[in-house]
XYZ file of C-alpha atoms in Angstrom:
698
model
C 84.922 128.394 48.829
C 85.099 131.294 46.336
C 81.846 132.774 47.633
C 83.131 132.686 51.213
C 86.116 134.854 50.377
C 84.233 137.094 47.903
C 80.484 137.428 48.819
C 79.860 139.917 45.981
C 80.906 137.396 43.297
C 77.988 136.154 41.147
C 78.131 132.424 40.125
C 76.003 130.966 37.400
C 73.543 128.351 38.832
C 74.610 125.794 36.208
C 78.230 126.036 37.320
C 77.206 125.825 40.957
C 75.402 122.519 40.265
C 78.533 120.797 38.824
C 79.927 119.607 42.231
C 76.546 118.104 43.069
C 76.503 116.102 39.834
C 80.097 114.925 40.424
C 79.304 113.695 43.928
C 76.148 111.891 42.775
C 77.950 110.124 39.924
C 81.074 109.145 41.935
C 79.787 105.584 42.311
C 80.233 105.212 38.537
C 83.738 106.545 37.857
C 85.428 105.825 41.196
C 85.592 102.024 40.603
C 87.078 102.704 37.165
C 89.796 104.855 38.747
C 90.524 102.198 41.347
C 90.686 99.497 38.683
C 93.272 101.357 36.626
C 95.252 102.099 39.784
C 95.446 98.344 40.424
C 98.884 96.947 39.487
C 97.412 93.786 38.040
C 95.089 95.679 35.705
C 97.909 97.950 34.566
C 100.108 94.966 33.732
C 97.280 93.467 31.682
C 97.120 96.695 29.696
C 100.914 96.821 29.312
C 101.116 93.248 28.101
C 98.369 93.902 25.544
C 99.756 97.191 24.307
C 100.549 95.776 20.870
C 97.023 94.418 20.338
C 94.771 96.444 22.730
C 91.409 95.402 21.268
C 91.919 91.633 20.961
C 89.269 89.361 22.440
C 91.687 87.914 24.979
C 92.409 91.447 26.226
C 88.704 92.021 26.904
C 88.326 88.745 28.803
C 91.500 89.345 30.823
C 90.366 92.854 31.752
C 86.872 91.601 32.645
C 88.146 88.901 34.989
C 90.636 91.342 36.474
C 87.771 93.728 37.261
C 85.683 90.922 38.749
C 88.545 89.741 40.939
C 89.345 93.269 42.099
C 85.729 94.089 42.974
C 85.401 90.808 44.906
C 88.573 91.413 46.879
C 87.519 95.041 47.480
C 84.237 94.108 49.146
C 85.831 91.157 51.003
C 88.476 93.425 52.485
C 85.766 95.842 53.733
C 84.149 93.184 55.917
C 87.180 91.039 56.815
C 90.557 92.740 56.177
C 92.665 89.592 56.795
C 90.552 87.371 54.524
C 92.569 85.765 51.745
C 91.430 85.151 48.205
C 90.615 81.527 48.989
C 88.405 82.474 51.916
C 90.758 81.518 54.750
C 91.987 83.930 57.387
C 95.657 84.210 58.204
C 98.861 85.710 56.999
C 99.485 83.282 54.129
C 99.982 84.801 50.728
C 96.771 85.247 48.739
C 97.915 86.826 45.505
C 98.299 84.907 42.299
C 101.889 86.164 42.292
C 102.902 84.405 45.506
C 104.982 81.247 45.640
C 102.063 79.187 46.848
C 103.400 78.465 50.321
C 100.337 78.714 52.454
C 98.721 76.439 54.992
C 97.555 73.105 53.757
C 95.153 71.180 55.968
C 96.110 73.374 58.892
C 99.820 72.519 58.639
C 102.696 74.304 57.046
C 103.809 72.489 53.927
C 106.957 73.504 52.106
C 106.118 71.458 48.995
C 102.468 72.458 48.745
C 100.623 73.324 45.583
C 102.154 76.324 43.886
C 100.529 79.318 42.282
C 99.617 79.150 38.636
C 100.817 81.569 36.016
C 99.349 85.080 35.795
C 96.854 85.647 33.034
C 98.675 88.649 31.705
C 101.826 86.552 31.233
C 100.623 84.782 28.093
C 102.575 87.293 26.088
C 105.866 87.141 27.998
C 107.637 90.460 28.442
C 111.376 90.661 29.096
C 111.055 92.277 32.458
C 112.374 91.288 35.839
C 110.665 88.046 36.697
C 109.672 87.042 40.201
C 111.862 84.416 41.828
C 109.038 81.924 42.298
C 108.850 81.645 38.499
C 112.533 80.653 38.246
C 113.513 76.976 38.448
C 117.075 76.152 39.574
C 118.472 72.845 38.267
C 121.674 71.279 39.617
C 122.171 67.934 37.814
C 124.654 65.707 39.605
C 126.029 62.309 38.712
C 123.961 60.542 41.380
C 121.408 63.125 42.547
C 119.267 65.715 40.794
C 118.522 68.809 42.873
C 115.741 70.968 41.527
C 113.398 73.582 42.928
C 112.054 77.092 42.707
C 114.426 79.901 43.594
C 112.112 80.806 46.487
C 112.199 77.316 48.009
C 114.130 76.836 51.227
C 115.416 73.425 50.140
C 115.461 71.740 46.735
C 113.900 68.435 45.795
C 116.602 65.745 45.707
C 115.934 62.577 43.728
C 118.294 59.874 42.414
C 119.371 60.815 38.900
C 118.418 57.467 37.402
C 115.725 56.130 35.091
C 114.398 52.644 34.305
C 112.986 52.179 30.782
C 110.805 49.264 29.763
C 112.066 46.950 27.045
C 110.592 47.648 23.640
C 110.747 44.015 22.533
C 110.206 40.711 24.305
C 113.361 38.786 25.084
C 115.552 41.872 24.883
C 118.726 41.538 27.023
C 118.748 43.590 30.206
C 121.124 46.566 30.357
C 122.043 48.155 33.688
C 124.620 50.927 34.043
C 127.032 50.145 36.906
C 126.848 52.191 40.081
C 129.817 51.338 42.307
C 131.765 49.460 39.656
C 133.793 51.292 37.022
C 136.262 50.637 34.232
C 139.915 50.102 35.034
C 139.450 48.380 38.403
C 142.303 45.973 38.948
C 143.256 46.039 42.594
C 145.033 42.694 42.736
C 147.371 43.459 39.824
C 147.900 47.113 40.718
C 151.217 47.526 42.508
C 150.322 51.127 43.315
C 147.126 50.005 45.060
C 148.992 47.459 47.177
C 151.587 50.072 48.070
C 148.903 52.622 48.948
C 147.111 50.144 51.224
C 150.410 49.517 53.009
C 150.845 53.258 53.457
C 147.374 53.475 54.988
C 148.204 50.596 57.300
C 151.346 52.366 58.488
C 149.468 55.609 59.032
C 146.767 53.895 61.082
C 147.322 54.511 64.752
C 146.104 51.192 66.114
C 147.420 48.839 63.437
C 149.368 45.983 64.975
C 150.716 42.748 63.560
C 148.158 39.978 63.806
C 145.180 42.224 64.575
C 143.747 41.719 61.085
C 143.667 37.937 61.478
C 141.947 38.236 64.853
C 139.424 40.673 63.414
C 138.716 38.434 60.430
C 138.190 35.390 62.618
C 135.716 37.221 64.842
C 133.622 38.590 61.939
C 133.527 35.285 60.074
C 131.963 33.471 63.000
C 129.116 35.984 63.295
C 125.695 34.848 62.027
C 122.730 37.135 61.337
C 119.721 37.279 63.633
C 116.209 37.398 62.188
C 114.390 40.537 63.321
C 111.213 40.082 61.314
C 110.022 37.383 58.883
C 109.127 40.182 56.481
C 111.411 43.097 55.669
C 108.390 45.237 54.728
C 110.303 46.439 51.689
C 108.759 45.812 48.304
C 109.881 46.047 44.719
C 108.437 48.816 42.582
C 105.040 47.825 41.228
C 105.359 47.521 37.441
C 102.231 45.457 36.853
C 100.677 48.301 34.822
C 103.790 48.279 32.578
C 104.826 51.960 32.779
C 107.034 53.209 29.981
C 109.608 54.497 32.465
C 110.251 54.763 36.213
C 112.326 57.560 37.778
C 114.291 58.090 40.990
C 113.815 55.889 44.046
C 111.303 53.738 42.197
C 113.878 53.041 39.483
C 116.373 51.827 42.099
C 113.765 49.437 43.509
C 112.778 47.834 40.197
C 112.942 44.057 40.403
C 115.918 42.707 38.400
C 113.608 40.140 36.842
C 111.398 42.848 35.296
C 112.022 43.872 31.707
C 113.605 47.261 32.413
C 116.953 48.836 31.574
C 118.591 51.027 34.245
C 120.353 54.167 33.001
C 122.374 56.845 34.808
C 122.484 59.739 32.294
C 125.450 61.506 33.933
C 128.629 59.788 35.067
C 131.638 61.602 36.584
C 130.161 64.991 35.741
C 129.815 64.253 32.011
C 127.231 62.649 29.753
C 127.253 58.881 30.165
C 128.092 57.972 26.580
C 128.977 54.355 25.884
C 128.598 51.675 23.216
C 125.748 49.816 24.906
C 121.997 50.397 24.690
C 121.021 53.911 25.741
C 124.584 55.183 25.400
C 124.145 57.576 22.478
C 123.895 61.333 23.011
C 120.308 61.311 21.739
C 119.304 58.594 24.218
C 121.048 60.332 27.129
C 119.350 63.643 26.332
C 115.992 61.863 26.146
C 116.619 60.336 29.592
C 117.523 63.726 31.060
C 114.435 65.359 29.582
C 112.226 62.605 30.982
C 113.737 62.754 34.487
C 113.641 66.554 34.701
C 110.106 66.776 33.310
C 108.958 64.157 35.817
C 110.543 66.067 38.708
C 109.006 69.371 37.587
C 105.523 67.876 37.289
C 105.495 65.627 40.358
C 107.713 67.454 42.840
C 107.293 71.114 41.860
C 103.691 70.631 40.646
C 104.260 72.711 37.519
C 102.425 71.495 34.401
C 104.743 71.252 31.427
C 102.409 73.463 29.398
C 103.080 76.293 31.897
C 106.874 76.205 31.543
C 106.613 78.987 28.963
C 105.945 81.310 31.908
C 109.042 80.111 33.784
C 112.765 80.594 33.409
C 115.591 78.258 34.357
C 119.030 78.530 35.963
C 121.246 75.600 34.969
C 124.378 74.754 36.949
C 127.166 73.076 34.971
C 130.562 71.678 36.063
C 133.616 73.918 35.886
C 135.159 71.688 33.221
C 132.379 70.640 30.885
C 131.886 69.624 27.279
C 130.622 72.691 25.442
C 128.703 70.615 22.935
C 126.850 68.876 25.741
C 126.023 72.192 27.428
C 124.683 73.425 24.119
C 122.444 70.363 23.857
C 121.157 70.902 27.414
C 120.280 74.522 26.713
C 118.532 73.559 23.495
C 116.562 70.871 25.344
C 115.424 73.238 28.118
C 114.421 76.060 25.776
C 113.095 74.280 22.705
C 111.913 70.879 23.958
C 110.742 71.604 27.490
C 109.681 75.157 26.688
C 111.317 77.424 29.279
C 111.146 81.068 28.219
C 114.691 81.894 29.316
C 117.814 80.336 30.798
C 121.006 81.318 32.624
C 123.991 78.936 32.590
C 126.530 79.243 35.387
C 129.331 77.213 36.948
C 128.891 75.146 40.103
C 131.971 76.564 41.823
C 130.865 80.183 41.426
C 127.366 79.335 42.631
C 128.921 77.594 45.643
C 130.560 80.869 46.666
C 127.202 82.640 46.253
C 125.488 80.045 48.428
C 128.126 80.231 51.160
C 128.304 84.033 51.184
C 131.999 84.196 50.226
C 133.466 86.596 47.693
C 136.615 84.563 47.028
C 137.483 80.953 47.782
C 139.226 77.843 46.543
C 136.211 75.596 45.967
C 136.549 71.811 46.301
C 133.439 69.958 45.174
C 133.686 66.311 46.263
C 130.757 64.665 44.550
C 129.556 61.117 44.162
C 131.528 60.400 40.997
C 134.117 63.176 40.606
C 136.001 65.859 42.511
C 136.530 69.313 41.059
C 138.860 72.058 42.309
C 138.712 75.682 41.192
C 139.718 79.114 42.514
C 136.949 81.734 42.424
C 137.637 85.424 42.952
C 134.844 88.005 43.046
C 132.428 85.760 41.192
C 134.903 84.788 38.453
C 136.409 81.321 38.077
C 140.131 81.321 37.278
C 140.451 79.258 34.151
C 143.965 77.961 34.761
C 143.093 76.754 38.266
C 140.409 74.262 37.213
C 140.987 70.583 37.888
C 138.667 67.609 37.706
C 139.619 64.379 39.475
C 137.919 61.177 38.325
C 137.032 59.845 41.775
C 134.451 60.664 44.426
C 132.211 59.264 47.122
C 131.381 55.978 45.371
C 135.076 55.135 45.153
C 135.350 55.589 48.921
C 132.337 53.286 49.333
C 133.908 50.620 47.153
C 137.223 50.943 49.004
C 135.407 50.594 52.333
C 133.749 47.422 51.048
C 137.138 45.948 50.093
C 138.563 46.808 53.505
C 135.562 45.228 55.246
C 135.994 42.110 53.118
C 139.608 41.945 54.262
C 138.277 42.131 57.826
C 135.807 39.270 57.215
C 132.590 41.161 56.386
C 129.789 38.887 57.737
C 127.345 39.687 54.911
C 129.117 37.413 52.427
C 126.423 37.610 49.728
C 127.041 41.335 49.229
C 127.681 42.184 45.570
C 128.739 45.494 44.018
C 126.482 44.755 41.051
C 123.311 44.734 43.199
C 121.478 48.044 43.649
C 120.157 47.093 47.087
C 123.637 46.121 48.267
C 125.048 49.384 46.901
C 122.483 51.306 48.942
C 123.485 49.324 52.035
C 127.199 50.010 51.512
C 126.532 53.717 51.049
C 124.647 53.738 54.328
C 127.417 51.869 56.159
C 130.029 54.312 54.871
C 128.003 57.325 56.010
C 127.370 55.817 59.455
C 130.779 54.350 60.285
C 133.564 56.187 58.416
C 135.354 59.200 59.895
C 138.615 61.169 59.743
C 139.117 61.565 63.499
C 142.694 60.489 64.158
C 142.063 60.480 67.893
C 139.573 57.620 67.525
C 141.320 54.274 67.284
C 140.907 50.685 68.338
C 138.360 48.002 67.626
C 134.680 48.689 68.019
C 131.564 46.564 67.579
C 128.816 47.760 65.251
C 125.552 46.362 64.014
C 123.441 46.994 60.935
C 120.151 45.792 59.529
C 119.605 44.208 56.135
C 116.168 44.723 54.620
C 115.883 43.389 51.090
C 112.568 42.919 49.255
C 110.976 39.470 49.569
C 113.413 38.547 52.357
C 113.349 38.594 56.153
C 114.836 41.513 58.076
C 118.276 40.492 59.377
C 120.529 41.975 62.054
C 124.308 41.663 61.580
C 127.074 42.355 64.079
C 130.380 43.674 62.781
C 133.689 44.529 64.438
C 135.850 47.150 62.709
C 139.105 48.897 63.473
C 141.039 51.337 61.324
C 139.038 50.434 58.214
C 136.657 53.265 59.113
C 139.556 55.732 58.922
C 141.428 54.195 56.012
C 138.510 54.341 53.547
C 138.039 58.144 53.549
C 141.838 58.609 53.671
C 141.875 57.080 50.172
C 140.769 60.501 48.911
C 144.280 61.684 49.828
C 145.933 58.471 48.566
C 143.833 57.752 45.425
C 146.092 54.911 44.329
C 144.188 52.886 46.933
C 141.201 52.839 44.589
C 143.104 50.442 42.312
C 142.194 52.190 39.052
C 144.548 51.297 36.207
C 144.829 52.753 32.704
C 142.256 55.517 33.176
C 142.494 59.281 32.856
C 142.390 60.446 36.475
C 142.953 64.216 36.129
C 141.322 66.569 33.631
C 142.528 70.085 32.864
C 140.715 72.969 31.244
C 141.273 72.716 27.501
C 140.794 75.256 24.771
C 137.506 75.141 22.897
C 137.565 73.257 19.610
C 135.088 75.712 18.110
C 131.547 75.351 16.858
C 130.266 75.623 13.314
C 127.319 77.726 14.504
C 129.613 80.327 16.087
C 131.985 81.725 13.449
C 133.434 84.374 15.801
C 134.602 82.095 18.635
C 138.064 82.203 20.195
C 139.463 80.018 17.419
C 138.467 82.729 14.947
C 140.027 85.430 17.116
C 143.264 83.496 17.476
C 143.373 82.849 13.747
C 142.960 86.517 12.873
C 145.721 87.672 15.214
C 149.129 88.325 13.789
C 151.905 85.899 14.658
C 153.700 88.634 16.563
C 150.681 89.261 18.781
C 150.264 85.542 19.388
C 153.921 85.106 20.342
C 153.887 88.113 22.704
C 150.650 86.969 24.363
C 151.888 83.401 24.821
C 155.191 84.627 26.326
C 153.375 86.907 28.771
C 150.984 84.167 29.878
C 153.842 81.699 30.318
C 155.587 84.140 32.650
C 152.492 84.757 34.752
C 151.594 81.069 35.127
C 153.463 79.357 37.993
C 154.980 75.943 37.988
C 153.001 73.366 39.951
C 154.824 71.536 42.683
C 154.599 68.262 44.488
C 153.228 65.818 41.905
C 155.880 63.121 42.014
C 153.674 60.353 43.387
C 153.377 59.695 47.084
C 157.066 60.287 47.726
C 156.429 64.024 48.044
C 154.266 63.477 51.091
C 156.936 61.357 52.747
C 159.847 63.658 51.869
C 158.875 67.343 51.783
C 162.365 68.492 50.762
C 162.567 68.948 46.966
C 165.255 67.185 45.008
C 166.874 68.188 41.746
C 165.160 65.392 39.854
C 161.683 66.278 41.066
C 162.383 69.962 40.466
C 163.271 69.338 36.833
C 160.115 67.271 36.389
C 158.034 70.061 37.886
C 159.667 72.584 35.549
C 158.797 70.487 32.507
C 155.270 69.860 33.735
C 154.699 73.503 34.544
C 155.730 74.717 31.094
C 153.764 72.025 29.301
C 150.611 72.703 31.250
C 150.915 76.458 30.751
C 151.279 75.993 27.045
C 148.296 73.674 26.964
C 146.085 76.181 28.712
C 147.184 79.131 26.594
C 146.763 77.158 23.403
C 150.065 78.292 21.875
C 150.717 75.824 19.103
C 151.715 78.239 16.354
C 155.401 78.712 17.135
C 156.154 75.169 18.365
C 158.138 72.646 16.411
C 156.604 69.192 15.910
C 159.023 67.610 18.398
C 158.308 70.249 21.055
C 154.586 69.876 20.481
C 154.819 66.106 20.829
C 156.851 66.310 24.050
C 154.438 68.830 25.532
C 151.443 66.637 24.764
C 153.254 63.632 26.238
C 153.906 65.564 29.458
C 150.262 66.582 29.669
C 149.154 62.984 29.097
C 151.441 61.788 31.886
C 150.135 64.460 34.247
C 146.508 63.577 33.494
C 147.308 59.923 34.187
C 148.474 60.732 37.729
C 145.978 60.347 40.545
C 146.389 63.476 42.662
C 145.088 63.488 46.199
C 142.675 66.211 47.242
C 145.335 68.100 49.195
C 147.782 68.102 46.281
C 145.045 69.146 43.867
C 144.218 72.123 46.096
C 147.873 73.201 46.251
C 148.187 72.882 42.475
C 145.003 74.878 41.830
C 146.067 77.709 44.141
C 149.568 77.721 42.687
C 148.076 78.342 39.218
C 146.609 81.697 40.290
C 148.218 84.701 38.672
C 149.310 86.790 41.686
C 150.567 86.168 45.205
C 147.762 88.298 46.579
C 145.189 85.995 44.995
C 147.004 82.942 46.343
C 146.877 84.340 49.876
C 143.128 84.855 49.475
C 142.675 81.263 48.374
C 144.718 79.831 51.252
C 142.628 81.888 53.669
C 139.328 80.539 52.345
C 139.138 76.884 51.239
C 135.498 75.896 50.727
C 134.533 72.203 50.659
C 131.121 71.370 49.177
C 129.429 68.205 47.992
C 128.613 65.029 49.864
C 131.802 63.032 49.256
C 133.775 64.441 52.222
C 131.035 64.597 54.858
C 133.025 62.731 57.502
C 133.598 63.694 61.111
C 136.975 65.390 61.449
C 137.375 66.151 57.735
C 137.837 69.874 58.342
C 140.753 69.475 60.776
C 142.285 66.653 58.740
C 142.314 68.634 55.479
C 143.539 71.779 57.213
C 146.436 69.849 58.740
C 147.401 68.398 55.351
C 147.337 71.811 53.651
C 149.429 73.429 56.382
C 152.097 70.731 56.138
C 152.380 70.859 52.335
C 151.903 74.519 51.452
C 155.019 76.408 50.265
C 157.118 77.828 53.122
C 156.981 81.319 51.602
C 153.189 81.410 51.965
C 153.276 79.688 55.330
C 154.968 82.773 56.725
C 152.672 85.251 54.981
C 149.226 83.664 55.329
C 147.865 84.393 58.789
C 145.272 81.642 58.880
C 144.507 78.700 56.612
C 140.766 78.245 56.966
C 138.908 75.193 55.670
C 135.135 75.687 55.542
C 133.032 72.542 55.345
C 129.643 73.798 56.592
C 129.165 77.497 55.820
C 126.245 78.932 57.796
C 125.590 75.391 59.113
C 124.157 74.394 55.728
C 124.255 70.969 54.172
C 127.335 71.076 51.874
C 125.442 69.048 49.270
C 122.956 71.904 48.778
C 125.296 74.905 48.734
C 125.729 75.035 44.950
C 121.957 74.836 44.391
C 121.406 77.516 47.028
C 123.881 79.715 45.188
C 121.841 79.294 42.017
C 118.774 80.461 43.937
C 120.740 83.505 45.157
C 121.825 84.179 41.572
C 118.168 84.348 40.536
C 117.595 87.247 42.918
C 120.525 89.411 41.780
C 119.858 92.456 39.611
C 122.921 91.723 37.484
C 121.384 88.394 36.447
C 118.959 90.254 34.180
C 121.820 90.746 31.717
C 122.568 87.012 31.566
C 119.192 85.656 30.419
C 119.115 83.813 27.101
C 115.583 83.921 25.728
C 113.925 81.336 23.555
C 113.612 83.528 20.472
C 117.259 84.613 20.755
C 118.337 80.988 20.953
C 116.259 80.144 17.881
C 117.906 82.928 15.918
C 121.524 82.974 17.142
C 122.052 79.562 18.747
C 125.282 78.864 20.615
C 126.513 82.414 19.980
C 124.228 83.527 22.801
C 126.184 81.358 25.255
C 129.390 83.105 24.274
C 127.762 86.525 24.643
C 125.670 85.944 27.790
C 127.579 83.326 29.816
C 129.074 84.769 33.010
C 132.284 82.776 32.419
C 134.689 82.402 29.518
C 132.861 80.202 27.038
């Protein structure tokens, strides 16, 4: 080029030969350039920057070069050829989530990709979502899956453990039964059933006797001599059985049945398997089994994965600490994020602010969430859920002469049948009334398949209405409502809120407590069922609400410094009485919203009431709940709020999966990178990392 523009210029022959040598030797250095331009090779070098000449670095770089050269020549001849030699658009990189075509069919739970070779020395960089496992442990169901999965794996949260010694007594945690059941001696339960009878549209005198006589004369028909249902095969004497197989273990086999979580908390009791150590061992076994069998992730590879754990809004901090320690130290995850179920439910539904009602199998929680933050004073946990509705439906069917007379609440197979009947028959459609004939099949192991006919009336409506009249459940002497309490502190965290409160001056404490007491509202409408019958407040109920409001506010702010012993005792007595009351779902929602700090926040909550969980999945539940809220909300807000919206199926999603889906969304957010707690940090600082990194007030 220089000679063209300047013909008189003399160039040395040696210099003129340099381009020729470069072009002839390009086959040597061009592949090296391409290799170092490859992202995978660069990450290998980055991950080995602290020990660049180790033997593992040489082998990793060699296999990276071999893989790159192979893919380079494959792409020259067949551009759409994947690494496994199959054409198509399925992902072929070792960084994909493994969702390709299996045997010519799309398979959402196919074999996943293995961990990248350069990841053996884990770097704290943004991790890909398919290496994040989201765990939502419920009382009855465990939902677990990769953050990139469309749907999680759902398995019963139960385990059967083989007896260690011959002749050991069999222990089985109850499913539908619970402590405190005393329907016959509970005057409140009898009164609540009468209220439901009066509210039923088609209830007439004498109809119950006619219904009972019809059902009692029905006899089952044999469909098949064999039910084709078998007990779980335990002939090889496995140490444990998990999930559906645990539910189908023969009662005569030497196995104990354990549910590790009951009513949102660890299932601690005095019987076998009721210690915290035993419960944590059961959880580790169930979760490890699900990760290996359902997600197809070897436990040795969990060091390349991180975990997002969803916890209840009101949870035991010591138990959360044990769960985090188990996931990081025992199971070997490299990092973890802990977040609340209510906040994740708003993420999964695409809402910025909402009053979240999670009606689960064992408990119901209510909480107001605004811009990804859960209002602490608005949290409530009610000790009833879907199984209580199932048990109530069984009692109502027995009153109507249930033809399957051998049905027992202590039998796992009968519990499964009753759950199915509740899901198929119950509703909250007030326009549907009258008697209707139904039929159901009974398929028990080692028994013939039977067909039963059943005639039901308002029992199908009355059972789910018990969620609004919880006295119908007949629970006596149990704590039915839980409030958010102050942390009792932890010996491993010397700078917790107890330390901060102790170092404040008395003047600061008094001023802060007075300000919080002024901002917290007084709850209304908790004087039993009479409030629903008579919406006009009386002086007596108003004075009770005043006392309850002050006592609850003091409990939540933790102001015990300036109180006299008598005032402290009366406040604790008021709180104990409030927690003993069984609030209906509608009253719990009104109380939770009323505890918000500002009227603007309350209007937001009334305009967006989100119902998640599987305990309220009845036809007509949305309109029924909306009608109840509109009738009981304060008149001042009734004039201001334009529309009270109850959302039961956001984006047409299954409400049971919304919280898990929100955890998967959380894994993809950039702000989540600040919330990770890594294994080495947990080893060094322990529970202090939860206080520093948790996205909620710890």
